[in-house]
Coordinates of C-alpha atoms and ligand atoms in Angstrom, one line a residue:
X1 CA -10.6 36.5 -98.9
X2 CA -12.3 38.5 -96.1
X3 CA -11.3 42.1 -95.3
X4 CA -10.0 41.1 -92.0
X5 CA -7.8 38.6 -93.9
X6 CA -6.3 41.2 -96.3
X7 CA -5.7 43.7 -93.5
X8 CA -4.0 41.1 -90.8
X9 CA -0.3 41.6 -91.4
X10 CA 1.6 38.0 -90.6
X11 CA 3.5 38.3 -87.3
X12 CA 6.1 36.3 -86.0
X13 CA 8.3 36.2 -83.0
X14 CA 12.1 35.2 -82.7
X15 CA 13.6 35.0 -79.6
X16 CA 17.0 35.5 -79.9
X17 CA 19.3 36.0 -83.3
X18 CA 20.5 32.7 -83.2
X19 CA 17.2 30.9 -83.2
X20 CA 16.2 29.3 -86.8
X21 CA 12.7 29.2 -85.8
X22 CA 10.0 31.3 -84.9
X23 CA 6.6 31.5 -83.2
X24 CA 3.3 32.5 -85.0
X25 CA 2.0 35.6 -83.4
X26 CA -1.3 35.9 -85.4
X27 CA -4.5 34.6 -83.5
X28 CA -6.2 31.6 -85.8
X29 CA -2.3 30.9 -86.6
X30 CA -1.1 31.6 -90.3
X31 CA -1.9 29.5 -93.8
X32 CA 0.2 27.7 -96.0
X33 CA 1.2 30.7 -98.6
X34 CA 1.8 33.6 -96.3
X35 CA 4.5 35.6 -97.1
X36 CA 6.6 36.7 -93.9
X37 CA 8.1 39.8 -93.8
X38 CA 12.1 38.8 -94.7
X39 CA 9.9 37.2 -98.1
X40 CA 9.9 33.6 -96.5
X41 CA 6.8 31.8 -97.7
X42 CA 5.1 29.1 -95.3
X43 CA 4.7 25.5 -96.3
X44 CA 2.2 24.7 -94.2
X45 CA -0.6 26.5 -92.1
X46 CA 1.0 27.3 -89.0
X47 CA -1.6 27.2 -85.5
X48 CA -0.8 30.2 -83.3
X49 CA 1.8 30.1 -80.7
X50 CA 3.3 27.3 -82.8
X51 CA 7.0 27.2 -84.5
X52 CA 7.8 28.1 -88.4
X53 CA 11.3 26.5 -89.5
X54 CA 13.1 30.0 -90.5
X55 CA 16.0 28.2 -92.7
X56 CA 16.5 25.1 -94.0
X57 CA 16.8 22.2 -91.3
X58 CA 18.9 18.7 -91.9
X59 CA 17.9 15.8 -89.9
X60 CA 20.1 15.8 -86.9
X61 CA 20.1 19.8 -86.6
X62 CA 19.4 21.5 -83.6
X63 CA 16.3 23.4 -83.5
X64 CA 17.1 26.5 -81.3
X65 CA 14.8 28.8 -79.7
X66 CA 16.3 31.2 -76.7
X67 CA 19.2 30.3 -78.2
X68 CA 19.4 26.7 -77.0
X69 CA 18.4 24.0 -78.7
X70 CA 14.7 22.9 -77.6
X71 CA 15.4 19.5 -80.1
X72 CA 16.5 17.9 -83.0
X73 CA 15.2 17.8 -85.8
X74 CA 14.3 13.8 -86.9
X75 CA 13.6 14.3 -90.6
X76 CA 14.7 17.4 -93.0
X77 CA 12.7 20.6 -92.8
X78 CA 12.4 22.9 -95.3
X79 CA 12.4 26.5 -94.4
X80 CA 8.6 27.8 -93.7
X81 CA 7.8 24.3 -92.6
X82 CA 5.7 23.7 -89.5
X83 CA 8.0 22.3 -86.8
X84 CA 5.9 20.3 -84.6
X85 CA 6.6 18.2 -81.8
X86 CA 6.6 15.1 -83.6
X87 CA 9.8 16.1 -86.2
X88 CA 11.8 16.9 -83.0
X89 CA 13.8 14.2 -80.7
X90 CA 13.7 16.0 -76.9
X91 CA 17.5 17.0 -75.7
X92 CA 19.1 14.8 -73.3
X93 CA 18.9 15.7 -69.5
X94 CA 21.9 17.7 -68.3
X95 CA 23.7 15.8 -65.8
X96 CA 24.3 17.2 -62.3
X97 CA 28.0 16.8 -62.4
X98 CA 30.8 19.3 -63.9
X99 CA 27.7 21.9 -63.8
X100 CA 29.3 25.7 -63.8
X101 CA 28.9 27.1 -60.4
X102 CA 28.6 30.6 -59.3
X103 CA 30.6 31.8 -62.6
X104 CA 28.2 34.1 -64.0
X105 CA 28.3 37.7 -61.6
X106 CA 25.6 39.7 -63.4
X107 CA 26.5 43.3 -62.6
X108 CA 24.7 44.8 -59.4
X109 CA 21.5 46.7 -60.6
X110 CA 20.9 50.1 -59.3
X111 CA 19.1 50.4 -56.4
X112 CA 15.1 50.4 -56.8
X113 CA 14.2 53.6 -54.2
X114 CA 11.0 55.4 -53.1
X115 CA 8.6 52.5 -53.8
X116 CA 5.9 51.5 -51.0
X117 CA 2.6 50.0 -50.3
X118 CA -0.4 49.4 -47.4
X119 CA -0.2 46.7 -45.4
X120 CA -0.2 45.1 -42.2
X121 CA 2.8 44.8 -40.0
X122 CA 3.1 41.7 -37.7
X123 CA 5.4 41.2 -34.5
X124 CA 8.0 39.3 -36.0
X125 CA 8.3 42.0 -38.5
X126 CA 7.1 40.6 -41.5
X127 CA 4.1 41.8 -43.7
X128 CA 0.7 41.2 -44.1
X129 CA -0.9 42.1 -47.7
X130 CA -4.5 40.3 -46.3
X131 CA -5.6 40.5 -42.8
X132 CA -7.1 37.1 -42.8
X133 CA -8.2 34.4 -39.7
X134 CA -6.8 31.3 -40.6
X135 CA -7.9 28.4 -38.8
X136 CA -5.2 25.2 -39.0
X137 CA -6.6 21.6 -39.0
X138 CA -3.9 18.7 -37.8
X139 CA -5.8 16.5 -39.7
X140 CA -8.6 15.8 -42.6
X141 CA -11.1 14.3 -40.2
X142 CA -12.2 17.5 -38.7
X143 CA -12.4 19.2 -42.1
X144 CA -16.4 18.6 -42.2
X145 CA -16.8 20.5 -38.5
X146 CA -14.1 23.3 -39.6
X147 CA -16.2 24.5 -42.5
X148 CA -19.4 24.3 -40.5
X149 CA -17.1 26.3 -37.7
X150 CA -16.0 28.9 -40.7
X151 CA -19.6 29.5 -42.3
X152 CA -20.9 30.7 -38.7
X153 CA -18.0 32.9 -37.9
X154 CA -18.4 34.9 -41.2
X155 CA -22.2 35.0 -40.8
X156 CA -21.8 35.7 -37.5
X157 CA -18.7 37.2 -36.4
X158 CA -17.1 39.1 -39.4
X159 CA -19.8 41.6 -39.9
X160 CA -18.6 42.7 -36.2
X161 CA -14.9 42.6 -37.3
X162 CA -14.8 44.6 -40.2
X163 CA -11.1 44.9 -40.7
X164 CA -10.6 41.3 -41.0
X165 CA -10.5 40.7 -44.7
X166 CA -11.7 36.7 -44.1
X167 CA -11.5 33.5 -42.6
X168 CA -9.5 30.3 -43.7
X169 CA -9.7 26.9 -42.6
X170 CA -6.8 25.2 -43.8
X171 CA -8.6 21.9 -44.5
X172 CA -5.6 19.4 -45.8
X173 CA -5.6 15.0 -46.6
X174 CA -2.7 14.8 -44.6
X175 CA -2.3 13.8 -40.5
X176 CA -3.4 10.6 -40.4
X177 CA -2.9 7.0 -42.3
X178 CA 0.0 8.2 -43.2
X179 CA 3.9 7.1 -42.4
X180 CA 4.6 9.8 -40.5
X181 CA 8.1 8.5 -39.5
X182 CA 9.3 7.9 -42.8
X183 CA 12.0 10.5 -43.3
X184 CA 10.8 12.5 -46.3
X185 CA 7.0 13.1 -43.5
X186 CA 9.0 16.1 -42.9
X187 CA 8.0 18.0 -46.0
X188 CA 4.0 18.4 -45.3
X189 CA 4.5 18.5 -41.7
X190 CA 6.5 21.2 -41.9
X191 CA 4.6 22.6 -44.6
X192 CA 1.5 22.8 -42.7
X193 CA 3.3 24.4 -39.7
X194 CA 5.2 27.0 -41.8
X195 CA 1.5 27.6 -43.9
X196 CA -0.2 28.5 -39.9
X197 CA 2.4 31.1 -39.7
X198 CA 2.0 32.6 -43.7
X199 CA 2.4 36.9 -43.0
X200 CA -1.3 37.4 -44.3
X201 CA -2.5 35.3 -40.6
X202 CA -0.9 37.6 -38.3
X203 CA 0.8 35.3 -36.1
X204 CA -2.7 34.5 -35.0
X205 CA -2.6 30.5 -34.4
X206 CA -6.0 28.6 -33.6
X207 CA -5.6 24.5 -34.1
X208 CA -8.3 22.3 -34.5
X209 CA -7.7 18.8 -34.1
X210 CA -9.5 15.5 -33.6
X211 CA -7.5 13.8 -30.7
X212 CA -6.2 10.7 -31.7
X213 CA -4.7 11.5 -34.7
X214 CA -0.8 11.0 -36.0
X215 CA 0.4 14.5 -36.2
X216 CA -0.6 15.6 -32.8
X217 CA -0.9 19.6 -32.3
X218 CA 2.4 19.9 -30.6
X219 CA 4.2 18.0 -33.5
X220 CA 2.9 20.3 -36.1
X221 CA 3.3 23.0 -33.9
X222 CA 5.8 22.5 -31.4
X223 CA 6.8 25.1 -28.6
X224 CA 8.5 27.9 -29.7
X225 CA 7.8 27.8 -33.5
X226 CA 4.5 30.0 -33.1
X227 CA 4.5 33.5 -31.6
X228 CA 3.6 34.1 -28.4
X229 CA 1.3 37.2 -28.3
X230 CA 1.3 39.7 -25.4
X231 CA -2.2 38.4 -25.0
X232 CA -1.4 34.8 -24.3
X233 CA 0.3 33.1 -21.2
X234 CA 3.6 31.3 -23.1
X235 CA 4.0 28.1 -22.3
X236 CA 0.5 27.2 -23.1
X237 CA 0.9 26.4 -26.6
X238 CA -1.0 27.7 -29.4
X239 CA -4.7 27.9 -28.8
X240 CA -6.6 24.5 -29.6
X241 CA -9.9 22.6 -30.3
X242 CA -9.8 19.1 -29.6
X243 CA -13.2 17.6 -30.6
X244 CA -12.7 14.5 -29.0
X245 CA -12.5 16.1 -25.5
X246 CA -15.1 14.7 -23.4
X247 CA -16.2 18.2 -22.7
X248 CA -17.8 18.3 -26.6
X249 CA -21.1 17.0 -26.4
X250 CA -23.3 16.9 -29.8
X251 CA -21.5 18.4 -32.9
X252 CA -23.4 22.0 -32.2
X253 CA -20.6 22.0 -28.7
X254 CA -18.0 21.5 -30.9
X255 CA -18.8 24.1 -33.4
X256 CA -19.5 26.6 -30.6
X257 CA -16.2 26.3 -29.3
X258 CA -14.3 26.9 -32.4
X259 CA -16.5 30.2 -33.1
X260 CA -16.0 30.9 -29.1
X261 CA -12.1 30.5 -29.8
X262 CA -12.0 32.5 -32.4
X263 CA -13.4 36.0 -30.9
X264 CA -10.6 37.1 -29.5
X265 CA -8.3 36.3 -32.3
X266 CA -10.9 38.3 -34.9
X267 CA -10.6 41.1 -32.3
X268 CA -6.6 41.5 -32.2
X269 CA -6.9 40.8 -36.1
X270 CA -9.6 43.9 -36.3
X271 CA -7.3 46.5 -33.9
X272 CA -4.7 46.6 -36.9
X273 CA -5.0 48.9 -39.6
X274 CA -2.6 49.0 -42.5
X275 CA 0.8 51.2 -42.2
X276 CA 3.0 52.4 -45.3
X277 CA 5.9 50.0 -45.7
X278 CA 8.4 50.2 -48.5
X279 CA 8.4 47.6 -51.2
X280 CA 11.1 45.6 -49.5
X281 CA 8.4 44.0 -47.7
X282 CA 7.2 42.3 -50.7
X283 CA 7.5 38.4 -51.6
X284 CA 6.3 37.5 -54.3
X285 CA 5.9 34.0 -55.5
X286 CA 5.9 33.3 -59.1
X287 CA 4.6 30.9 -61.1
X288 CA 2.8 29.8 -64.3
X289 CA 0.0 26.7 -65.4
X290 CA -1.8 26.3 -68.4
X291 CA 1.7 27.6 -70.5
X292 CA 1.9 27.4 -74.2
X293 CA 4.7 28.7 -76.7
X294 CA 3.1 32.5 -75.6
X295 CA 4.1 32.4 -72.2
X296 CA 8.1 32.6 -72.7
X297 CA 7.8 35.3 -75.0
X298 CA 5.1 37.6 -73.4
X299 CA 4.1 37.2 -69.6
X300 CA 6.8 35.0 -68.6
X301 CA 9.9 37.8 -69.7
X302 CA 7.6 40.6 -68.5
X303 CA 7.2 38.9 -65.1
X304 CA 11.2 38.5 -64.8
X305 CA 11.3 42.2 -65.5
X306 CA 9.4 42.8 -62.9
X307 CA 11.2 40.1 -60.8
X308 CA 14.6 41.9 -61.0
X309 CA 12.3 45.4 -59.8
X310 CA 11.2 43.8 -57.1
X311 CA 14.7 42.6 -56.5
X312 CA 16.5 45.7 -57.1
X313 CA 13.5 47.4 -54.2
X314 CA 15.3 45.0 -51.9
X315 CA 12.5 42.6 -52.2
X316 CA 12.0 38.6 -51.7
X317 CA 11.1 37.1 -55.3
X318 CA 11.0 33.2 -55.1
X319 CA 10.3 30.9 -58.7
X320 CA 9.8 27.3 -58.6
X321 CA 8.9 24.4 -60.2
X322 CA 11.5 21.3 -60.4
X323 CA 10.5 19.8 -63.6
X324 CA 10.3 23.0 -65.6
X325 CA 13.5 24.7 -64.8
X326 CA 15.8 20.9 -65.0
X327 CA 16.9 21.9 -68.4
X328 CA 18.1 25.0 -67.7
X329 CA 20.0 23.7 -64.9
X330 CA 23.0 25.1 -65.9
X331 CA 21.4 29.0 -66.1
X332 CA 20.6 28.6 -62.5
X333 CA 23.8 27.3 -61.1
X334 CA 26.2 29.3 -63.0
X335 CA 24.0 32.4 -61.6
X336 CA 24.1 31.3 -58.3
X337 CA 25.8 33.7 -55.4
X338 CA 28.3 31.5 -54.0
X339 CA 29.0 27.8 -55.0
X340 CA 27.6 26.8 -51.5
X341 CA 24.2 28.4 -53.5
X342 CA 25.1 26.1 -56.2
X343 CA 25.8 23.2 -54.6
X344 CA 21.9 23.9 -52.8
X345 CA 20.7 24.1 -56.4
X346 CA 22.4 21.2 -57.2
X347 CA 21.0 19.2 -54.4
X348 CA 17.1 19.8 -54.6
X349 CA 17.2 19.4 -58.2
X350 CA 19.0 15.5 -57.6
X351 CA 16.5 14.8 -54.7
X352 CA 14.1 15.6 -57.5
X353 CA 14.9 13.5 -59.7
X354 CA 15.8 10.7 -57.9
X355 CA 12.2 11.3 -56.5
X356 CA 10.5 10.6 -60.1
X357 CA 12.8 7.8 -61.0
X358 CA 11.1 6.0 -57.9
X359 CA 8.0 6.3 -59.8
X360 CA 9.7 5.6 -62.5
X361 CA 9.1 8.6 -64.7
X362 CA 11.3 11.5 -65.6
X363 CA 10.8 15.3 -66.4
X364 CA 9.1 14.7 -69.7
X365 CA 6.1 13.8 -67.5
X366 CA 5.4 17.3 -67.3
X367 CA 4.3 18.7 -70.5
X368 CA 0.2 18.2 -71.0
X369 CA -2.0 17.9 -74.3
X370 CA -2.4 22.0 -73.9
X371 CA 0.6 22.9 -73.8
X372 CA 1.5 20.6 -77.0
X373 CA -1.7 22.3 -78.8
X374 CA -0.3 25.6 -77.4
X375 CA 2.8 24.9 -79.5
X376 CA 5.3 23.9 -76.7
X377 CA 6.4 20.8 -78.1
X378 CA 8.5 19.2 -74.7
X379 CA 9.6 20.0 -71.4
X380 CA 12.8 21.5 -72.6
X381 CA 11.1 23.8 -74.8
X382 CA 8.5 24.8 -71.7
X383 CA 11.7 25.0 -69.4
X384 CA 13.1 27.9 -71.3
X385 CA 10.2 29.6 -71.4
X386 CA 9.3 29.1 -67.5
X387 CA 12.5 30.1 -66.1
X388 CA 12.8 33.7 -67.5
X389 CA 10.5 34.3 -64.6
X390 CA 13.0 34.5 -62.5
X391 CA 15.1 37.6 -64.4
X392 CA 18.7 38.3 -64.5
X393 CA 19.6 38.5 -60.7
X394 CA 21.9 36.5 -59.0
X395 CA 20.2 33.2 -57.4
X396 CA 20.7 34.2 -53.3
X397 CA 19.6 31.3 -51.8
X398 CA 17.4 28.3 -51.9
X399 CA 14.8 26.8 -50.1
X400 CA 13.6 23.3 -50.0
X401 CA 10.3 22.4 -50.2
X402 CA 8.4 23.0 -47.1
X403 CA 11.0 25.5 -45.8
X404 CA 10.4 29.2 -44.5
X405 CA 11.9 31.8 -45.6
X406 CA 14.1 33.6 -43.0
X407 CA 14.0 37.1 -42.0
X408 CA 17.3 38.4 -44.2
X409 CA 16.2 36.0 -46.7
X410 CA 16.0 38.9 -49.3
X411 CA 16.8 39.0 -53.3
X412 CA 15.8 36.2 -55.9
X413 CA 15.9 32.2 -54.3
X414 CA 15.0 29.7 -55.7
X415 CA 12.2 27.5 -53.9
X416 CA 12.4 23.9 -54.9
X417 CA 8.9 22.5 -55.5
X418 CA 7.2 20.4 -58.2
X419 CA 5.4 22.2 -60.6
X420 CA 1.6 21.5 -59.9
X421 CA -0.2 24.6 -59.7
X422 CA -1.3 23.7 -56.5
X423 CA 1.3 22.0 -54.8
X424 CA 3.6 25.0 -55.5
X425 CA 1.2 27.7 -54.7
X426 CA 0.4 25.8 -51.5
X427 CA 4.8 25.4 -51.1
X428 CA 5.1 28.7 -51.7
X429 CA 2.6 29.9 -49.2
X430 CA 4.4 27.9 -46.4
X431 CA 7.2 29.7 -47.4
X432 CA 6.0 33.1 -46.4
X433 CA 4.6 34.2 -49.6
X434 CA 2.5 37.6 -49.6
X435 CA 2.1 37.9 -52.8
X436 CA 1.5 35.5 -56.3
X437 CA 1.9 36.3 -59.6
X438 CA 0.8 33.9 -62.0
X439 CA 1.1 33.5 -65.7
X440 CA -1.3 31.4 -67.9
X441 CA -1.5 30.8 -71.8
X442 CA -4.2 28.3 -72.0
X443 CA -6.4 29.6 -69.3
X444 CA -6.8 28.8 -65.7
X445 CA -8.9 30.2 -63.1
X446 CA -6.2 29.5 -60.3
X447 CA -6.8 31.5 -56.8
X448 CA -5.8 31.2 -53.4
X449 CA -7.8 32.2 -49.8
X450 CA -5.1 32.6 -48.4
X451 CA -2.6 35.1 -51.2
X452 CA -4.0 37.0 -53.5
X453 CA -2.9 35.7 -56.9
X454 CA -2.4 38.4 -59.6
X455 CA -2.8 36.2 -63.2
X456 CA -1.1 37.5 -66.4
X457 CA -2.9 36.5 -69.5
X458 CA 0.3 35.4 -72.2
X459 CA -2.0 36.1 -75.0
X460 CA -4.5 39.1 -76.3
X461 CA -7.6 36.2 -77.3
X462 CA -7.2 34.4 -73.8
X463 CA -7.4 38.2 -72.2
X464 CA -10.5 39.3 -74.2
X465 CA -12.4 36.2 -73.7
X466 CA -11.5 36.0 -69.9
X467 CA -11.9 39.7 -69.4
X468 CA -13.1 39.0 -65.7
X469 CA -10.6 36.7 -64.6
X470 CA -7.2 37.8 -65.8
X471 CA -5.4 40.5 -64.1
X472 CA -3.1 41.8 -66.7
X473 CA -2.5 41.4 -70.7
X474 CA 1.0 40.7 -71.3
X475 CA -0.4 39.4 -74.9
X476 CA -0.1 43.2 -75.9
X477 CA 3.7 42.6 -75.8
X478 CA 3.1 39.9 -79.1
X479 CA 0.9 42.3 -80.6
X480 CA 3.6 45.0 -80.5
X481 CA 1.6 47.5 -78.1
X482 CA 4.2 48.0 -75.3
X483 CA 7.6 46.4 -74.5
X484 CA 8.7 44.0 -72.1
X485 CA 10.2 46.7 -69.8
X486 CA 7.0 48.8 -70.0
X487 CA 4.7 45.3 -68.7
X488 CA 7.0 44.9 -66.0
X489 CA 6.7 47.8 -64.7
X490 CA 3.0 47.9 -65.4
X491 CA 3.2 44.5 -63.6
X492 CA 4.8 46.0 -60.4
X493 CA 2.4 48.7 -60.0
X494 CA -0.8 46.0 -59.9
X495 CA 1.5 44.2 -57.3
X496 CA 2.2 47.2 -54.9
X497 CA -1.7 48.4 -55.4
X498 CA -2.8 44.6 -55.1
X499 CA -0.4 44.8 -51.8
X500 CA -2.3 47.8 -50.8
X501 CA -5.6 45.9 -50.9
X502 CA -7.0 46.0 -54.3
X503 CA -9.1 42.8 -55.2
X504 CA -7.8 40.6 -57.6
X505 CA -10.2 38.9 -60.2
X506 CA -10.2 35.4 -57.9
X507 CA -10.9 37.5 -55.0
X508 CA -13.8 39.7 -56.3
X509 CA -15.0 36.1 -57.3
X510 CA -13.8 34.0 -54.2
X511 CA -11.9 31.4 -56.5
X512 CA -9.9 29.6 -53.8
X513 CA -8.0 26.0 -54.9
X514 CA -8.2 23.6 -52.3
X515 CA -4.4 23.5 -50.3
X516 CA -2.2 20.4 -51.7
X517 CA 0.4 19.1 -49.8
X518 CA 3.7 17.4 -51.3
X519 CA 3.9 14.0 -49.4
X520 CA 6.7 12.2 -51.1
X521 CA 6.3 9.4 -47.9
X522 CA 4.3 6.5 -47.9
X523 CA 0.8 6.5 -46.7
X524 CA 0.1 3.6 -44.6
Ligands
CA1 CA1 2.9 25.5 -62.3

């Protein structure tokens, strides 16, 4: 045996006193022969982030972790057994009916006082953390001639504007060939309008379209749902770039008008400098992707620590993802404000799944090879883990997908979206987000032009061997380094300094995912 074997002491993690099994701490996982610290000996070897039966289990039993049962067991284990996802039968779906609503009243937190960050302050009060030019696209055809447009106005124009942090062209599949009727269109239409109006542009609003396209500018934008600038005549709509107007002759016309259009944008943009505003200002979407059996236990509780912080400040905190919070259903509805809240809850989650029984799938769709190699061994399992992202508050209010937060739209809500990495980010961003934390186990290299995306790395290995792309080590939490509480906290400093203008890893490196709308319609 190497030194580094006789020196590693075994380490396990139990989530609640109730729980009969555990989660391997130890990087490489444990062997068969280790002797825990309460004298249990292990069966089998063990893989890291993976579950060890703590007592005895008889086929039938519930296997509990977070205190709920995550499965049941199909066969007897023997205590110090290796419960993988194949000895377990997934819980049944919890039905929407007789659900506990608004019965849980957590007691009020103390007020969260004194905290602020930089940022920029836009006329319909809401706050900037990036100063950013975004240009929006009704449609996918003009994509090729946007991102011509946006390599010649940062060659050419940024270096004059240097307060303007970047440009965006909001390049999307949708606006065309597509049933834009059809009652559920509404989600990426409105997504795409609410995403032109995202705090970090602002309220700067340049269109580019083709001309004959489906979702004409003034149904993506129609009157009144932009601001209209001191600047700008209203009436006029917002400003636009029709390529097909018979004034564009040759592509190089084109492309000088959209670099002409945007001067005078880049110069409002470049006039604002950043002002002190408490951290009430801040919403922060959260989220996680590549998840194993890590990520409920380090960077997922740390990151509802810092949710309640942020709530507690008076701060917007929205979590997400359908298919990973289903099971816990009931957590979220009995936490709810007001049954009316409850009811909302109830109602997205039911669109939802009637939504995957069209396709004829259900929740269990979710979970991916990782996260089964990362020891999460079904949805269930991954749902408890996922939603102690969103903390201990009450549950104020709830948007559906697509929808924008509203000024007084303060406290924890829930955003109903599905859980791709992208299509929530992408949700969350039309919902005014300024801010993104994500979590990852696995490894992702997730970013966003539009929001910086702070990433919290669930284990120590993941954070050592991705050293330049993970913004935070909640792994040290496993390794018994710092508590929960202190990595919360630790994780709403980075946010108001990240808020202030620090660079995130996927900035300093210009990782930007592509934009990816939720179209539940038919294309046509
Ligand atoms: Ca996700």
């Amino acid at each position: 045996m190497s030194d580094y074997k006789k020196t590693v002491t075994p380490r396990v993690v139990r989530m609640h006193p109730a729980d009969n099994v555990a989660i391997v701490v130890n990087d490489g996982g444990l062997t068969a022969g280790t002797v825990l610290d309460k004298g249990l000996i292990l069966r089998d070897k063990v893989p890291q982030g993976h579950k060890v039966a703590l007592s005895d289990l008889v086929t039938g039993q519930a296997v509990m972790r977070y205190n709920v049962p995550v499965g049941y067991a199909r066969q007897n284990i023997p205590a110090g057994s290796w419960v993988h996802e194949r000895l377990l039968d997934i819980p049944p779906a919890r039905e929407l009916q007789g659900l506990p609503m608004a019965t849980v009243k957590p007691a009020p937190q103390a007020p969260l006082e004194g905290f602020t960050f930089e940022a920029y302050v836009n006329a319909d009060g809401s706050v900037g953390t990036r100063n950013l030019l975004a240009l929006t696209t009704t449609v996918q055809c003009v994509a090729g001639v946007v991102k011509i447009a946006v390599e010649r106005i940062e060659r050419e124009l940024l270096p004059l504007y240097p307060n303007v942090d970047g440009v965006v062209g909001l390049e999307h599949s949708y606006g065309c060939g597509v049933a834009i009727d059809a009652p559920d269109a509404i989600i990426p239409i409105r997504t795409l309008r609410h995403i032109s109006l995202n705090p970090n542009f602002g309220g700067e609003v340049m269109v580019v379209s083709l001309g004959c396209e489906k979702l004409q500018p003034d149904r993506l934008l129609p009157p009144g749902s932009f601001p209209i600038l001191d600047q700008r005549d209203a009436g006029e709509g917002p400003d636009l770039v029709c390529l097909q107007d018979h004034e564009h002759v040759g592509l190089m016309s084109m492309i000088d008008h959209i670099v002409q259009s945007a001067r005078p944008h880049l110069e409002r943009l470049n006039a604002r400098r950043r002002q002190t505003v408490p951290a009430s200002a801040l919403v922060v979407g959260v989220q996680c992707g590549g998840s194993d059996a890590f990520s409920g236990v380090t960077a997922n509780p740390a990151v509802g620590y810092m949710a309640d912080l942020i709530v507690r400040a008076g701060g917007t905190v929205m979590f997400s993802e359908n298919t990973e919070v289903r099971d816990a259903v009931e957590q979220l509805t009995s936490r709810a404000a007001t049954p009316t809240v409850a009811e909302d809850i109830v109602r997205e989650l039911g669109w939802y799944d009637h939504y995957l029984e069209r396709g004829r799938v259900d929740r269990t769709a979710n979970t991916t090879p990782g996260n089964k190699a990362g020891g999460l061994s079904n949805i269930t399992e991954k749902a408890m883990g996922s939603i102690i992202k969103s903390g201990s508050s009450v549950i104020a209010s709830v948007l559906a997908p697509g929808d924008k937060l509203k000024a007084d739209q303060k406290g924890l809500v829930f955003a109903a979206t599905p859980a791709s990495d992208f299509i929530c980010g992408t949700l969350q961003l039309a919902a005014g987000m300024n801010l993104h934390v994500f979590t990852t186990g696995r490894g992702t290299p997730y970013g966003l032009q539009a929001c910086p995306v702070v990433k919290v790395a669930t284990r120590t290995d993941l954070a050592r061997r991705w050293h330049d792309l993970m913004d935070m080590n909640a792994g040290r939490i496993a390794d018994g380094e710092i508590t929960i509480e202190e990595a919360g906290w630790e994780l709403f400093r980075i946010l108001l300094d990240v808020a202030s203008g620090r660079k995130t890893w996927a900035e300093q490196w210009r990782l930007h995912n592509a934009l990816v709308l939720f179209n539940p319609a038919p294309i046509t």
